[in-house]
């Protein structure tokens, strides 16, 4: 690996040795063009290989075609850009579009991002999920303050502040990624373990906030008189609750598997990212999240028809 792990605690050495044993460094996959490039993710020896390869292409294309138009619509519609909740939607949709594009490499070629990596991207592509995790958490706090403390929210949570929070999500993940790639391997693994612990705290926070938002949506908003503002708050709460629940459901299997592997040296292992069922489930948020946005927000849906779908399919715009 070119980096020493001497002087580290015995538990870290055992964990790293177990991970080296579990993750193979070679594969019999087909190489593109038969030369020395990056091999494909499957060797096409069975019908399952063809299904896996076709699924990755369909999944990547679907993610780009669903999340990409949401990005274009919010950027092109001033009425949406002026609302804080759509800034969070824009940030996650940009991540989801990039995640869809990343599948064209992670899903079609023999790539292993975990330790020891193989044909990896220094975790650049997989770290996009980290941006979404932080963005969802801040979006939950944003909706809670907007509904429960509207005076404080209107005074302090400005559009510039929300944009800064979304930029922070990218800066934090970028700094963490640079540190992991520049530190010695032993320190990088320790940093990765610490990030897993911090992620547990974030998950706990997201669960508590989801319950709290559900209570707010069910009881507090029900007491407010009917108004356009009340419906807007109810809509935004419904969207963020559905998005966070789907994110946790799809991400938790991968998260639990990582914890088991670090704690016991066991767990489920896969040949590469294309066959990693847990990673596929986590990346499926790139389709699920923007779909929930479109389903839950009539304003976004109407703007999407005018901006994207109406130009691609004039019949859709007339309807």
PDB file of N, CA and C in Angstrom, residues 68-83 85-91 93 293 300 303-304 307:
ATOM      1  N   UNK A  68     -31.485  15.832 -12.670  1.00  0.00           N
ATOM      2  CA  UNK A  68     -30.999  16.928 -13.509  1.00  0.00           C
ATOM      3  C   UNK A  68     -32.056  17.973 -13.811  1.00  0.00           C
ATOM      4  N   UNK A  69     -33.268  17.587 -14.277  1.00  0.00           N
ATOM      5  CA  UNK A  69     -34.310  18.585 -14.532  1.00  0.00           C
ATOM      6  C   UNK A  69     -34.721  19.383 -13.299  1.00  0.00           C
ATOM      7  N   UNK A  70     -34.649  18.766 -12.108  1.00  0.00           N
ATOM      8  CA  UNK A  70     -34.961  19.507 -10.882  1.00  0.00           C
ATOM      9  C   UNK A  70     -33.940  20.627 -10.680  1.00  0.00           C
ATOM     10  N   UNK A  71     -32.672  20.333 -10.932  1.00  0.00           N
ATOM     11  CA  UNK A  71     -31.623  21.358 -10.819  1.00  0.00           C
ATOM     12  C   UNK A  71     -31.885  22.493 -11.800  1.00  0.00           C
ATOM     13  N   UNK A  72     -32.150  22.146 -13.048  1.00  0.00           N
ATOM     14  CA  UNK A  72     -32.388  23.154 -14.077  1.00  0.00           C
ATOM     15  C   UNK A  72     -33.612  23.997 -13.731  1.00  0.00           C
ATOM     16  N   UNK A  73     -34.664  23.359 -13.253  1.00  0.00           N
ATOM     17  CA  UNK A  73     -35.909  24.066 -12.945  1.00  0.00           C
ATOM     18  C   UNK A  73     -35.726  25.074 -11.818  1.00  0.00           C
ATOM     19  N   UNK A  74     -35.065  24.666 -10.736  1.00  0.00           N
ATOM     20  CA  UNK A  74     -34.884  25.582  -9.607  1.00  0.00           C
ATOM     21  C   UNK A  74     -33.972  26.740  -9.992  1.00  0.00           C
ATOM     22  N   UNK A  75     -32.920  26.455 -10.749  1.00  0.00           N
ATOM     23  CA  UNK A  75     -32.016  27.524 -11.175  1.00  0.00           C
ATOM     24  C   UNK A  75     -32.700  28.496 -12.125  1.00  0.00           C
ATOM     25  N   UNK A  76     -33.631  28.006 -12.932  1.00  0.00           N
ATOM     26  CA  UNK A  76     -34.279  28.843 -13.949  1.00  0.00           C
ATOM     27  C   UNK A  76     -35.532  29.545 -13.449  1.00  0.00           C
ATOM     28  N   UNK A  77     -36.006  29.207 -12.246  1.00  0.00           N
ATOM     29  CA  UNK A  77     -37.257  29.765 -11.735  1.00  0.00           C
ATOM     30  C   UNK A  77     -36.963  30.634 -10.513  1.00  0.00           C
ATOM     31  N   UNK A  78     -37.111  31.926 -10.673  1.00  0.00           N
ATOM     32  CA  UNK A  78     -36.762  32.862  -9.602  1.00  0.00           C
ATOM     33  C   UNK A  78     -37.649  32.666  -8.374  1.00  0.00           C
ATOM     34  N   UNK A  79     -38.934  32.372  -8.581  1.00  0.00           N
ATOM     35  CA  UNK A  79     -39.853  32.194  -7.453  1.00  0.00           C
ATOM     36  C   UNK A  79     -39.424  31.036  -6.557  1.00  0.00           C
ATOM     37  N   UNK A  80     -38.802  30.028  -7.139  1.00  0.00           N
ATOM     38  CA  UNK A  80     -38.320  28.897  -6.345  1.00  0.00           C
ATOM     39  C   UNK A  80     -36.997  29.228  -5.673  1.00  0.00           C
ATOM     40  N   UNK A  81     -36.120  29.915  -6.383  1.00  0.00           N
ATOM     41  CA  UNK A  81     -34.799  30.242  -5.816  1.00  0.00           C
ATOM     42  C   UNK A  81     -34.905  31.142  -4.589  1.00  0.00           C
ATOM     43  N   UNK A  82     -35.985  31.915  -4.494  1.00  0.00           N
ATOM     44  CA  UNK A  82     -36.125  32.837  -3.375  1.00  0.00           C
ATOM     45  C   UNK A  82     -36.585  32.143  -2.092  1.00  0.00           C
ATOM     46  N   UNK A  83     -36.998  30.889  -2.182  1.00  0.00           N
ATOM     47  CA  UNK A  83     -37.459  30.152  -1.005  1.00  0.00           C
ATOM     48  C   UNK A  83     -36.340  29.255  -0.485  1.00  0.00           C
ATOM     49  N   UNK A  85     -36.317  26.566   1.299  1.00  0.00           N
ATOM     50  CA  UNK A  85     -36.459  25.114   1.183  1.00  0.00           C
ATOM     51  C   UNK A  85     -36.033  24.608  -0.183  1.00  0.00           C
ATOM     52  N   UNK A  86     -36.201  25.423  -1.220  1.00  0.00           N
ATOM     53  CA  UNK A  86     -35.789  24.995  -2.552  1.00  0.00           C
ATOM     54  C   UNK A  86     -34.272  25.100  -2.733  1.00  0.00           C
ATOM     55  N   UNK A  87     -33.615  25.921  -1.904  1.00  0.00           N
ATOM     56  CA  UNK A  87     -32.146  25.951  -1.940  1.00  0.00           C
ATOM     57  C   UNK A  87     -31.591  24.613  -1.465  1.00  0.00           C
ATOM     58  N   UNK A  88     -32.193  24.055  -0.415  1.00  0.00           N
ATOM     59  CA  UNK A  88     -31.783  22.726   0.049  1.00  0.00           C
ATOM     60  C   UNK A  88     -32.101  21.671  -1.006  1.00  0.00           C
ATOM     61  N   UNK A  89     -33.254  21.777  -1.645  1.00  0.00           N
ATOM     62  CA  UNK A  89     -33.596  20.841  -2.724  1.00  0.00           C
ATOM     63  C   UNK A  89     -32.585  20.930  -3.859  1.00  0.00           C
ATOM     64  N   UNK A  90     -32.178  22.151  -4.186  1.00  0.00           N
ATOM     65  CA  UNK A  90     -31.195  22.339  -5.256  1.00  0.00           C
ATOM     66  C   UNK A  90     -29.872  21.668  -4.905  1.00  0.00           C
ATOM     67  N   UNK A  91     -29.433  21.838  -3.666  1.00  0.00           N
ATOM     68  CA  UNK A  91     -28.146  21.264  -3.260  1.00  0.00           C
ATOM     69  C   UNK A  91     -28.162  19.741  -3.343  1.00  0.00           C
ATOM     70  N   UNK A  93     -30.203  17.911  -5.123  1.00  0.00           N
ATOM     71  CA  UNK A  93     -30.421  17.486  -6.514  1.00  0.00           C
ATOM     72  C   UNK A  93     -29.137  17.573  -7.330  1.00  0.00           C
ATOM     73  N   UNK A 293     -39.431  15.126  -4.234  1.00  0.00           N
ATOM     74  CA  UNK A 293     -39.570  16.569  -4.435  1.00  0.00           C
ATOM     75  C   UNK A 293     -40.661  16.864  -5.468  1.00  0.00           C
ATOM     76  N   UNK A 300     -42.988  23.123  -7.678  1.00  0.00           N
ATOM     77  CA  UNK A 300     -41.860  22.574  -8.417  1.00  0.00           C
ATOM     78  C   UNK A 300     -42.340  21.808  -9.639  1.00  0.00           C
ATOM     79  N   UNK A 303     -43.413  24.266 -12.359  1.00  0.00           N
ATOM     80  CA  UNK A 303     -42.246  24.899 -12.976  1.00  0.00           C
ATOM     81  C   UNK A 303     -41.449  23.911 -13.822  1.00  0.00           C
ATOM     82  N   UNK A 304     -41.433  22.656 -13.389  1.00  0.00           N
ATOM     83  CA  UNK A 304     -40.717  21.622 -14.137  1.00  0.00           C
ATOM     84  C   UNK A 304     -41.359  21.399 -15.504  1.00  0.00           C
ATOM     85  N   UNK A 307     -40.455  24.521 -17.623  1.00  0.00           N
ATOM     86  CA  UNK A 307     -39.040  24.723 -17.910  1.00  0.00           C
ATOM     87  C   UNK A 307     -38.420  23.588 -18.709  1.00  0.00           C
TER      88      UNK A 307
END
